[in-house]
Short mmCIF file of C-alpha atoms in Angstrom, two decimals:
data_model
loop_
_atom_site.label_atom_id
_atom_site.label_comp_id
_atom_site.label_asym_id
_atom_site.label_seq_id
_atom_site.Cartn_x
_atom_site.Cartn_y
_atom_site.Cartn_z
CA MET A 1 3.71 4.86 28.48
CA SER A 2 3.28 6.77 25.23
CA PRO A 3 2.23 5.82 21.72
CA LEU A 4 5.89 5.97 20.69
CA ILE A 5 6.65 3.16 23.17
CA LEU A 6 4.03 0.99 21.50
CA ALA A 7 5.48 1.91 18.17
CA TYR A 8 8.93 0.77 19.38
CA LEU A 9 7.38 -2.49 20.39
CA ALA A 10 5.87 -2.91 16.96
CA LEU A 11 9.30 -2.31 15.39
CA ALA A 12 10.92 -4.81 17.80
CA SER A 13 8.31 -7.44 17.05
CA ALA A 14 8.85 -7.08 13.28
CA LEU A 15 12.63 -7.29 13.72
CA ALA A 16 12.32 -10.29 16.04
CA SER A 17 10.14 -12.13 13.56
CA GLY A 18 12.82 -11.88 10.90
CA VAL A 19 15.57 -12.99 13.31
CA LEU A 20 13.54 -15.93 14.50
CA ALA A 21 12.99 -17.02 10.91
CA LEU A 22 16.69 -17.58 10.45
CA GLY A 23 16.21 -21.03 11.90
CA ALA A 24 13.30 -21.85 9.64
CA ASP A 25 15.33 -23.90 7.15
CA ARG A 26 15.99 -26.49 9.86
CA TYR A 27 12.74 -25.93 11.80
CA PRO A 28 9.98 -24.78 9.38
CA HIS A 29 7.44 -24.26 12.13
CA LEU A 30 9.54 -21.27 13.40
CA LEU A 31 8.43 -19.49 10.23
CA ARG A 32 4.85 -20.65 10.12
CA TYR A 33 4.01 -20.12 13.78
CA GLY A 34 6.83 -18.28 15.63
CA SER A 35 7.48 -15.54 13.11
CA SER A 36 3.75 -15.25 12.29
CA LEU A 37 2.91 -14.84 15.99
CA LEU A 38 5.47 -12.05 16.33
CA LEU A 39 4.04 -10.37 13.28
CA GLY A 40 0.61 -10.55 14.93
CA PHE A 41 2.01 -8.72 18.01
CA CYS A 42 3.63 -6.23 15.61
CA GLY A 43 0.26 -5.59 13.96
CA LEU A 44 -1.50 -5.13 17.31
CA PHE A 45 1.09 -2.79 18.67
CA ALA A 46 1.03 -0.78 15.48
CA ILE A 47 -2.76 -0.50 15.58
CA PHE A 48 -2.84 0.71 19.14
CA ALA A 49 0.15 3.10 18.73
CA GLY A 50 -1.34 4.66 15.56
CA GLY A 51 -4.88 4.76 17.01
CA TRP A 52 -3.61 6.41 20.18
CA ALA A 53 -1.70 9.11 18.32
CA LEU A 54 -4.65 9.68 15.92
CA ILE A 55 -7.47 9.85 18.51
CA ASP A 56 -5.56 11.90 21.10
CA GLU A 57 -3.89 14.03 18.42
CA THR A 58 -0.58 13.64 20.27
CA HIS A 59 2.87 14.44 18.88
CA SER A 60 5.47 12.05 20.48
CA THR A 61 9.12 12.74 19.64
CA ASP A 62 12.35 11.04 20.47
CA GLN A 63 16.06 11.08 19.57
CA LEU A 64 18.23 7.96 19.40
CA ALA A 65 22.01 8.03 19.39
CA LEU A 66 22.31 5.77 16.29
CA GLY A 67 24.08 6.25 13.01
CA LEU A 68 26.63 9.08 12.66
CA PRO A 69 27.99 10.54 15.94
CA TRP A 70 26.89 14.08 15.07
CA LEU A 71 23.55 13.12 13.53
CA LYS A 72 21.05 11.50 15.90
CA TRP A 73 18.00 9.67 14.62
CA HIS A 74 14.90 11.84 15.09
CA LEU A 75 11.63 9.98 15.43
CA ARG A 76 8.07 11.34 15.65
CA LEU A 77 4.61 9.80 15.88
CA ASP A 78 1.80 12.33 15.14
CA PRO A 79 -1.77 11.94 13.84
CA LEU A 80 -0.76 11.70 10.20
CA SER A 81 1.89 8.94 10.80
CA GLY A 82 -0.42 7.41 13.34
CA PHE A 83 -3.18 6.98 10.65
CA PHE A 84 -0.71 5.12 8.38
CA PHE A 85 0.78 3.27 11.26
CA SER A 86 -2.66 1.76 12.04
CA ILE A 87 -3.27 0.83 8.41
CA VAL A 88 -0.02 -1.01 8.31
CA GLY A 89 -0.85 -2.73 11.56
CA VAL A 90 -4.22 -4.01 10.28
CA LEU A 91 -2.70 -5.55 7.16
CA VAL A 92 0.17 -7.05 9.16
CA LEU A 93 -2.31 -8.55 11.61
CA ALA A 94 -4.32 -10.09 8.81
CA VAL A 95 -1.21 -11.51 7.21
CA SER A 96 -0.09 -12.96 10.50
CA LEU A 97 -3.33 -14.98 10.67
CA TYR A 98 -3.17 -15.94 7.01
CA ALA A 99 0.50 -16.91 6.69
CA PRO A 100 0.73 -20.18 8.71
CA GLY A 101 -1.73 -21.90 6.37
CA TYR A 102 -0.43 -20.30 3.21
CA LEU A 103 3.15 -21.15 4.00
CA ARG A 104 2.43 -24.87 4.55
CA GLU A 105 3.12 -25.46 0.86
CA PHE A 106 6.45 -23.65 1.16
CA THR A 107 7.61 -26.04 3.89
CA GLN A 108 7.17 -29.15 1.70
CA PRO A 109 10.43 -31.14 1.04
CA GLY A 110 10.46 -30.29 -2.68
CA HIS A 111 10.43 -26.55 -2.07
CA ARG A 112 13.68 -25.02 -3.39
CA GLN A 113 13.94 -21.60 -1.73
CA ALA A 114 15.27 -20.97 1.68
CA LEU A 115 12.47 -20.30 4.25
CA SER A 116 14.81 -18.26 6.36
CA VAL A 117 15.12 -15.73 3.40
CA LEU A 118 11.38 -15.34 3.24
CA GLY A 119 10.91 -14.83 6.95
CA LEU A 120 13.94 -12.58 7.41
CA PHE A 121 13.10 -10.14 4.64
CA THR A 122 9.38 -10.16 5.55
CA GLY A 123 10.32 -8.89 8.98
CA LEU A 124 12.81 -6.35 7.60
CA PHE A 125 10.21 -5.17 5.01
CA ILE A 126 7.59 -4.42 7.73
CA PHE A 127 10.31 -2.93 9.99
CA GLY A 128 11.29 -0.58 7.12
CA MET A 129 7.76 0.53 6.42
CA LEU A 130 7.05 1.33 10.01
CA LEU A 131 10.28 3.16 10.40
CA VAL A 132 9.53 5.35 7.42
CA LEU A 133 6.32 6.44 9.16
CA LEU A 134 8.33 7.35 12.33
CA ALA A 135 11.20 9.21 10.59
CA ASP A 136 11.51 12.89 11.63
CA ASP A 137 14.67 13.64 9.57
CA ALA A 138 15.73 12.95 6.09
CA PHE A 139 18.63 10.72 7.22
CA VAL A 140 16.36 8.22 9.02
CA PHE A 141 13.76 8.47 6.29
CA MET A 142 16.14 7.55 3.55
CA ILE A 143 17.70 4.66 5.52
CA SER A 144 14.34 3.17 6.26
CA TRP A 145 13.08 3.88 2.72
CA GLU A 146 16.01 1.95 1.22
CA LEU A 147 15.54 -0.86 3.81
CA MET A 148 11.91 -1.20 2.72
CA SER A 149 12.87 -1.19 -0.99
CA VAL A 150 15.80 -3.67 -0.76
CA SER A 151 14.07 -6.15 1.49
CA SER A 152 10.96 -6.17 -0.74
CA TYR A 153 13.23 -6.79 -3.69
CA PHE A 154 14.36 -10.04 -2.13
CA LEU A 155 10.73 -10.92 -1.58
CA VAL A 156 9.80 -10.26 -5.19
CA ALA A 157 12.77 -12.37 -6.28
CA TYR A 158 12.03 -15.14 -3.80
CA GLN A 159 11.01 -17.67 -6.43
CA HIS A 160 13.95 -16.78 -8.54
CA GLU A 161 14.12 -20.05 -10.54
CA HIS A 162 11.65 -18.36 -13.06
CA ALA A 163 13.38 -15.82 -15.36
CA ALA A 164 10.39 -13.59 -15.46
CA ASN A 165 10.54 -13.25 -11.64
CA ARG A 166 14.17 -12.23 -11.81
CA ARG A 167 13.43 -9.64 -14.47
CA ALA A 168 10.53 -8.23 -12.43
CA ALA A 169 12.70 -7.98 -9.33
CA PHE A 170 15.52 -6.18 -11.20
CA LEU A 171 13.05 -3.75 -12.81
CA TYR A 172 11.54 -3.06 -9.37
CA LEU A 173 14.92 -2.50 -7.71
CA LEU A 174 16.15 -0.19 -10.55
CA MET A 175 12.98 1.99 -10.46
CA ALA A 176 12.94 2.02 -6.64
CA HIS A 177 16.50 3.40 -6.54
CA ILE A 178 15.82 6.01 -9.27
CA GLY A 179 12.82 7.13 -7.27
CA GLY A 180 14.84 7.15 -4.11
CA LEU A 181 17.47 9.34 -5.65
CA ALA A 182 14.77 11.86 -6.66
CA ILE A 183 13.41 11.84 -3.09
CA LEU A 184 16.92 12.43 -1.72
CA LEU A 185 17.40 15.41 -4.03
CA GLY A 186 14.03 16.78 -2.95
CA PHE A 187 15.13 16.61 0.71
CA GLY A 188 18.43 18.18 -0.40
CA VAL A 189 16.55 21.26 -1.68
CA LEU A 190 14.82 21.74 1.71
CA ALA A 191 17.98 20.95 3.70
CA GLY A 192 20.06 23.37 1.63
CA PHE A 193 17.81 26.25 2.61
CA GLY A 194 16.95 25.03 6.07
CA GLY A 195 20.56 24.18 7.07
CA SER A 196 19.60 20.81 8.60
CA TYR A 197 18.24 17.43 7.63
CA THR A 198 15.64 17.49 10.51
CA PHE A 199 12.08 17.90 9.52
CA ASP A 200 11.63 20.70 12.13
CA ALA A 201 14.27 22.73 10.29
CA MET A 202 12.64 22.03 6.93
CA ARG A 203 9.26 23.11 8.27
CA ALA A 204 10.70 26.45 9.30
CA THR A 205 12.24 27.07 5.87
CA GLU A 206 10.55 29.64 3.61
CA LEU A 207 11.21 28.74 -0.09
CA SER A 208 10.53 30.82 -3.12
CA ALA A 209 7.81 29.60 -5.39
CA THR A 210 10.42 28.31 -7.85
CA TRP A 211 12.40 26.30 -5.41
CA ALA A 212 9.31 25.00 -3.71
CA SER A 213 8.07 23.73 -7.17
CA ILE A 214 11.39 22.13 -7.84
CA ALA A 215 11.34 20.29 -4.49
CA PHE A 216 7.73 19.23 -5.13
CA ALA A 217 8.52 17.95 -8.61
CA LEU A 218 11.41 15.83 -7.30
CA ALA A 219 9.24 14.42 -4.48
CA PHE A 220 6.31 13.77 -6.77
CA PHE A 221 8.54 11.89 -9.25
CA GLY A 222 10.22 9.82 -6.48
CA PHE A 223 7.10 9.01 -4.44
CA GLY A 224 4.89 8.70 -7.50
CA MET A 225 7.21 6.09 -8.98
CA LYS A 226 6.99 4.05 -5.82
CA ALA A 227 3.21 4.45 -5.71
CA GLY A 228 2.91 3.17 -9.27
CA MET A 229 1.40 6.18 -11.02
CA VAL A 230 1.18 6.32 -14.82
CA PRO A 231 3.65 6.61 -16.60
CA LEU A 232 6.02 5.39 -13.93
CA HIS A 233 4.05 2.20 -13.18
CA ALA A 234 6.06 -0.31 -15.26
CA TRP A 235 7.44 -2.17 -12.24
CA LEU A 236 4.12 -2.57 -10.38
CA PRO A 237 2.30 -5.12 -12.59
CA GLU A 238 5.54 -7.07 -12.94
CA ALA A 239 6.57 -7.23 -9.29
CA HIS A 240 3.29 -7.65 -7.38
CA PRO A 241 2.12 -10.85 -9.18
CA VAL A 242 5.35 -12.76 -8.69
CA ALA A 243 5.73 -12.21 -4.94
CA PRO A 244 4.10 -14.68 -2.51
CA SER A 245 0.44 -13.66 -2.16
CA HIS A 246 0.71 -12.48 1.49
CA ILE A 247 3.65 -10.24 0.46
CA SER A 248 1.68 -8.99 -2.53
CA ALA A 249 -1.08 -8.01 -0.11
CA LEU A 250 1.45 -6.03 1.91
CA MET A 251 3.02 -4.40 -1.14
CA SER A 252 -0.20 -3.36 -2.79
CA GLY A 253 -2.15 -2.81 0.42
CA VAL A 254 0.36 -0.72 2.40
CA MET A 255 3.78 -0.31 0.71
CA ILE A 256 2.50 1.91 -2.09
CA LYS A 257 0.52 3.87 0.55
CA VAL A 258 3.75 4.55 2.45
CA ALA A 259 4.80 6.31 -0.76
CA ILE A 260 1.64 8.36 -0.64
CA TYR A 261 2.40 9.13 2.99
CA GLY A 262 5.77 10.44 1.96
CA LEU A 263 4.25 12.75 -0.68
CA ILE A 264 1.68 14.08 1.84
CA ARG A 265 4.34 14.58 4.51
CA PHE A 266 6.69 16.31 2.08
CA THR A 267 4.08 18.57 0.45
CA TYR A 268 1.66 19.46 3.21
CA ASP A 269 3.99 19.39 6.18
CA LEU A 270 7.54 20.20 5.10
CA VAL A 271 6.99 22.49 2.14
CA GLY A 272 3.67 23.86 3.40
CA ASP A 273 3.06 26.64 0.89
CA ILE A 274 0.92 24.69 -1.53
CA GLN A 275 0.51 25.89 -5.15
CA TRP A 276 -2.69 25.17 -7.03
CA GLN A 277 -0.55 24.23 -10.10
CA TRP A 278 0.79 21.27 -8.23
CA GLY A 279 -2.79 20.04 -7.58
CA LEU A 280 -3.57 20.39 -11.31
CA VAL A 281 -0.62 18.14 -12.18
CA LEU A 282 -1.78 15.57 -9.61
CA LEU A 283 -5.33 15.72 -10.86
CA ILE A 284 -4.38 15.08 -14.51
CA VAL A 285 -1.94 12.32 -13.65
CA GLY A 286 -4.42 10.80 -11.25
CA ALA A 287 -7.24 10.80 -13.76
CA THR A 288 -4.93 9.27 -16.43
CA SER A 289 -3.73 6.57 -13.98
CA THR A 290 -7.31 5.76 -12.95
CA LEU A 291 -8.56 5.24 -16.51
CA LEU A 292 -5.52 3.43 -17.92
CA GLY A 293 -5.18 1.27 -14.82
CA VAL A 294 -8.70 -0.17 -15.04
CA LEU A 295 -8.45 -0.61 -18.80
CA TYR A 296 -5.24 -2.57 -18.36
CA ALA A 297 -6.95 -4.70 -15.66
CA LEU A 298 -9.95 -5.42 -17.92
CA LEU A 299 -7.61 -6.99 -20.48
CA ARG A 300 -5.85 -9.41 -18.03
CA ASN A 301 -6.77 -12.99 -17.19
CA ASN A 302 -4.07 -13.64 -14.65
CA LEU A 303 -5.76 -12.81 -11.36
CA LYS A 304 -2.86 -11.33 -9.46
CA ARG A 305 -1.72 -9.28 -12.52
CA LEU A 306 -5.30 -7.92 -12.84
CA LEU A 307 -5.27 -6.93 -9.18
CA ALA A 308 -1.84 -5.22 -9.70
CA TYR A 309 -3.21 -3.11 -12.52
CA SER A 310 -6.27 -2.30 -10.44
CA SER A 311 -3.88 -0.83 -7.83
CA ILE A 312 -2.75 1.64 -10.48
CA GLU A 313 -6.34 2.73 -10.90
CA ASN A 314 -6.87 3.22 -7.17
CA ILE A 315 -3.63 5.15 -6.76
CA GLY A 316 -5.07 7.43 -9.44
CA ILE A 317 -8.18 7.94 -7.38
CA ILE A 318 -6.00 8.87 -4.37
CA PHE A 319 -4.02 11.33 -6.56
CA CYS A 320 -7.25 12.90 -7.75
CA GLY A 321 -8.32 13.54 -4.19
CA LEU A 322 -4.89 15.02 -3.31
CA GLY A 323 -4.96 17.09 -6.54
CA LEU A 324 -8.38 18.56 -5.73
CA SER A 325 -7.18 19.26 -2.20
CA MET A 326 -4.14 21.22 -3.43
CA ILE A 327 -6.17 23.15 -6.00
CA PHE A 328 -8.56 24.34 -3.37
CA ILE A 329 -5.95 25.09 -0.74
CA GLY A 330 -3.76 26.88 -3.33
CA THR A 331 -6.76 29.06 -4.31
CA GLY A 332 -7.66 29.92 -0.73
CA HIS A 333 -10.54 27.49 -0.15
CA THR A 334 -9.00 25.66 2.83
CA VAL A 335 -12.13 23.86 3.99
CA LEU A 336 -12.75 22.39 0.58
CA GLY A 337 -9.08 21.40 0.46
CA VAL A 338 -9.45 19.57 3.72
CA LEU A 339 -12.45 17.71 2.22
CA GLY A 340 -10.24 16.60 -0.71
CA LEU A 341 -7.54 15.45 1.64
CA MET A 342 -10.08 13.47 3.68
CA ALA A 343 -11.28 11.83 0.52
CA ALA A 344 -7.73 10.76 -0.39
CA LEU A 345 -6.95 9.51 3.14
CA TYR A 346 -10.19 7.57 3.26
CA HIS A 347 -9.52 5.91 -0.04
CA ILE A 348 -5.96 5.01 1.23
CA LEU A 349 -7.69 3.15 4.07
CA SER A 350 -10.29 1.68 1.77
CA HIS A 351 -7.82 0.47 -0.80
CA ALA A 352 -5.58 -1.07 1.88
CA LEU A 353 -8.50 -3.16 3.19
CA PHE A 354 -10.12 -4.35 -0.02
CA LYS A 355 -6.96 -4.78 -2.04
CA GLY A 356 -5.29 -6.69 0.79
CA LEU A 357 -8.42 -8.86 0.98
CA LEU A 358 -8.41 -9.57 -2.77
CA PHE A 359 -4.70 -10.45 -2.86
CA LEU A 360 -5.24 -12.82 0.11
CA GLY A 361 -8.23 -14.23 -1.74
CA ALA A 362 -6.14 -14.79 -4.80
CA GLY A 363 -3.56 -16.51 -2.73
CA ALA A 364 -6.22 -18.74 -1.19
CA ILE A 365 -7.49 -19.69 -4.70
CA ALA A 366 -4.02 -20.51 -5.84
CA HIS A 367 -3.28 -22.49 -2.67
CA ALA A 368 -6.39 -24.60 -3.27
CA THR A 369 -6.24 -24.88 -7.05
CA HIS A 370 -2.65 -24.00 -8.20
CA GLU A 371 -4.25 -21.69 -10.71
CA TYR A 372 -4.02 -17.93 -11.32
CA ASP A 373 -5.52 -17.95 -14.82
CA LEU A 374 -9.21 -17.03 -14.72
CA ASN A 375 -9.88 -19.10 -17.90
CA ASN A 376 -9.09 -22.30 -15.90
CA MET A 377 -11.32 -21.49 -12.91
CA GLY A 378 -15.04 -21.64 -12.36
CA GLY A 379 -17.47 -23.13 -9.83
CA LEU A 380 -15.34 -22.14 -6.80
CA ILE A 381 -18.36 -20.88 -4.87
CA ARG A 382 -19.32 -24.53 -4.32
CA ARG A 383 -15.75 -25.72 -3.49
CA MET A 384 -14.72 -22.71 -1.39
CA PRO A 385 -17.91 -21.07 -0.11
CA GLN A 386 -16.36 -18.94 2.73
CA THR A 387 -13.57 -17.70 0.51
CA ALA A 388 -16.27 -16.86 -2.10
CA VAL A 389 -18.12 -14.69 0.40
CA PHE A 390 -14.93 -12.81 1.47
CA PHE A 391 -13.81 -12.30 -2.19
CA LEU A 392 -17.32 -11.06 -3.11
CA ILE A 393 -17.08 -8.37 -0.38
CA GLY A 394 -13.66 -7.32 -1.76
CA CYS A 395 -15.10 -7.17 -5.33
CA LEU A 396 -18.15 -5.14 -4.25
CA SER A 397 -15.99 -2.75 -2.21
CA ILE A 398 -13.42 -2.15 -4.99
CA SER A 399 -16.32 -1.57 -7.42
CA GLY A 400 -17.54 1.34 -5.21
CA LEU A 401 -20.95 -0.03 -4.38
CA PRO A 402 -22.92 1.51 -1.46
CA ALA A 403 -22.66 0.17 2.10
CA LEU A 404 -19.00 -0.71 1.64
CA ASN A 405 -15.90 1.42 2.25
CA GLY A 406 -14.91 1.83 -1.40
CA PHE A 407 -18.16 3.74 -1.98
CA VAL A 408 -17.57 6.18 0.84
CA SER A 409 -14.12 7.25 -0.31
CA GLU A 410 -15.08 7.64 -3.99
CA TRP A 411 -18.25 9.55 -2.97
CA LEU A 412 -16.17 12.00 -0.92
CA THR A 413 -13.86 12.46 -3.97
CA PHE A 414 -16.87 13.26 -6.19
CA GLN A 415 -18.29 15.60 -3.52
CA THR A 416 -14.99 17.48 -3.63
CA ALA A 417 -15.04 17.72 -7.38
CA LEU A 418 -18.62 19.10 -7.32
CA GLN A 419 -17.32 22.20 -5.45
CA ALA A 420 -15.51 23.39 -8.57
CA PRO A 421 -17.94 26.25 -9.24
CA VAL A 422 -16.44 28.22 -6.30
CA LEU A 423 -13.14 28.62 -8.15
CA ALA A 424 -12.53 31.82 -10.00
CA SER A 425 -10.48 30.25 -12.76
CA GLY A 426 -12.60 29.17 -15.75
CA VAL A 427 -9.85 26.66 -16.80
CA LEU A 428 -10.01 24.90 -13.42
CA ARG A 429 -13.81 24.89 -13.49
CA SER A 430 -13.59 23.14 -16.87
CA ILE A 431 -10.86 20.57 -16.08
CA ILE A 432 -12.20 19.37 -12.75
CA PRO A 433 -15.59 18.20 -14.17
CA VAL A 434 -13.70 16.34 -16.97
CA ALA A 435 -11.60 14.58 -14.37
CA ALA A 436 -14.69 13.74 -12.43
CA ALA A 437 -16.25 12.28 -15.53
CA VAL A 438 -13.12 10.11 -16.07
CA LEU A 439 -13.44 8.94 -12.43
CA ALA A 440 -17.07 8.00 -13.07
CA LEU A 441 -16.17 6.11 -16.20
CA SER A 442 -13.36 4.29 -14.39
CA ALA A 443 -15.72 3.32 -11.56
CA ALA A 444 -18.11 1.74 -14.06
CA LEU A 445 -15.29 -0.08 -15.79
CA ALA A 446 -14.01 -1.31 -12.42
CA ALA A 447 -17.37 -2.74 -11.59
CA ALA A 448 -17.47 -4.46 -14.99
CA CYS A 449 -14.01 -5.87 -14.37
CA PHE A 450 -14.79 -7.35 -11.03
CA VAL A 451 -18.19 -8.70 -12.19
CA LYS A 452 -16.11 -10.58 -14.81
CA VAL A 453 -13.54 -11.73 -12.17
CA TYR A 454 -16.12 -13.06 -9.76
CA GLY A 455 -18.41 -14.58 -12.36
CA VAL A 456 -15.57 -16.39 -14.17
CA ALA A 457 -13.72 -17.59 -10.99
CA PHE A 458 -16.68 -18.52 -8.73
CA LEU A 459 -19.77 -19.15 -10.80
CA GLY A 460 -20.48 -21.64 -13.52
CA MET A 461 -18.63 -24.92 -13.85
CA ALA A 462 -14.99 -25.85 -13.06
CA ARG A 463 -12.78 -25.68 -16.20
CA SER A 464 -9.83 -27.71 -14.94
CA ARG A 465 -9.27 -30.79 -12.85
CA HIS A 466 -7.40 -28.91 -10.09
CA VAL A 467 -10.29 -26.47 -9.69
CA ALA A 468 -12.86 -29.29 -9.63
CA ARG A 469 -10.92 -30.82 -6.72
CA ALA A 470 -10.41 -27.68 -4.74
CA ARG A 471 -11.09 -27.60 -1.00
CA GLU A 472 -11.70 -24.70 1.33
CA VAL A 473 -8.48 -23.27 2.83
CA ASP A 474 -7.72 -23.64 6.54
CA ILE A 475 -9.20 -21.50 9.34
CA GLY A 476 -6.20 -19.22 9.68
CA MET A 477 -6.32 -18.14 6.05
CA ARG A 478 -10.04 -17.60 6.32
CA ALA A 479 -9.55 -15.58 9.48
CA GLY A 480 -7.06 -13.19 7.75
CA MET A 481 -9.51 -12.65 4.88
CA GLY A 482 -12.46 -12.44 7.23
CA LEU A 483 -10.84 -9.71 9.34
CA LEU A 484 -10.39 -7.49 6.27
CA ALA A 485 -13.86 -8.30 4.95
CA VAL A 486 -15.48 -7.31 8.22
CA LEU A 487 -13.54 -3.99 8.19
CA CYS A 488 -14.67 -3.28 4.66
CA VAL A 489 -18.22 -3.55 5.83
CA VAL A 490 -17.72 -1.64 9.08
CA PHE A 491 -16.00 1.39 7.47
CA GLY A 492 -18.71 1.39 4.79
CA ILE A 493 -21.66 1.41 7.15
CA PHE A 494 -19.98 3.55 9.83
CA PRO A 495 -17.60 5.80 7.81
CA SER A 496 -17.42 8.48 10.55
CA THR A 497 -15.78 6.05 12.99
#
């Protein structure tokens, strides 16, 4: 037994959930209970596999005789991929608890879309994300990356009777493939000098500063587009709101983090020789994304669209942490660079938890009220008290308040920025405090944004008949939200765990 075996079981469970859902058009319970149960096993296997690799710091590798006869599939589970594997597992487990109740409405006789499509592509989407994390050569990485992108396209376009949904899905697919092409070219640079598509060969390649920067620029463009950074964010606020809410939680909670994983793997592991100029670019782009993302969110009244713009803000915070890390590593301050990387990784975990919780909460509100517009809500704390508590935890966490995980990751980012005086460059010593000030301003605006969200949606009086008649969602949906809410508190109080 090894963590890689558990990872294979997670992949098999995700694939089996999609296959089982093929019969959901005739037997809807196959999707609500059978596929959801298999996704629960997938989540558990992924958590244990990733946790094992992370805690024991093991590197498990394997080769599978798949694909082209002369090019085997190389797979690897190490602490970095194990960390992301566990995050995906947690969100999948929460969704598996949440989905049976949420999908009840989709099984009603008047529902137009095929349930088999939803179940099949959900399984393939999760399978693709997990396989990206296991890939140890560019061939497997790109196959799984495209599988993740194409399957999520069908999920975004699931309710295709609305023209806006079709446009959002097309924009998402177009930008996903443009980004995928850039990533492929980035791998091509490394493979051209290394002589092989395996990551081991790429790691052993020594590139000139010029070619390393070209490879980084291609990877940053491709992975950054998938992550939703400004100015390549146009698809994100269009695609995330139109997908079913449990899919939105997966896309915002973990899919865009898989893009961050790709950038970290490419830059820190495959290229290796990090230049401080790369970090400066990431820091500027990250600070811009953070500020613009939260400003866009403040102007929105559609709850899911507001949460989608908020994801752009949090991706910016992650990029700021990575940028600070690269600046310090590139200038010879390795320990401080590791601190910045820790801040970025912790915010990846934090954002996955609280944004997954908030999207599931938005889905619960829509399930009970058929409303996404904040102007039509109000008084839900009396109609849905448990959902109100879970949503409050998510709002407090995303606002970066103490004793919750969002505070810890943002505090680590600020602590990294405060180390700027050790740098010899006066330009860097000037830019980093400005970026930190932008982060502080964005944090205050985020708190104001979610005070508005919670106050308008849950406090006061109901503003529509549907909201006034709302009822608490079923226990499964509450369990999915409760799991993420508890983890937000646990990782806020015990961050070193």
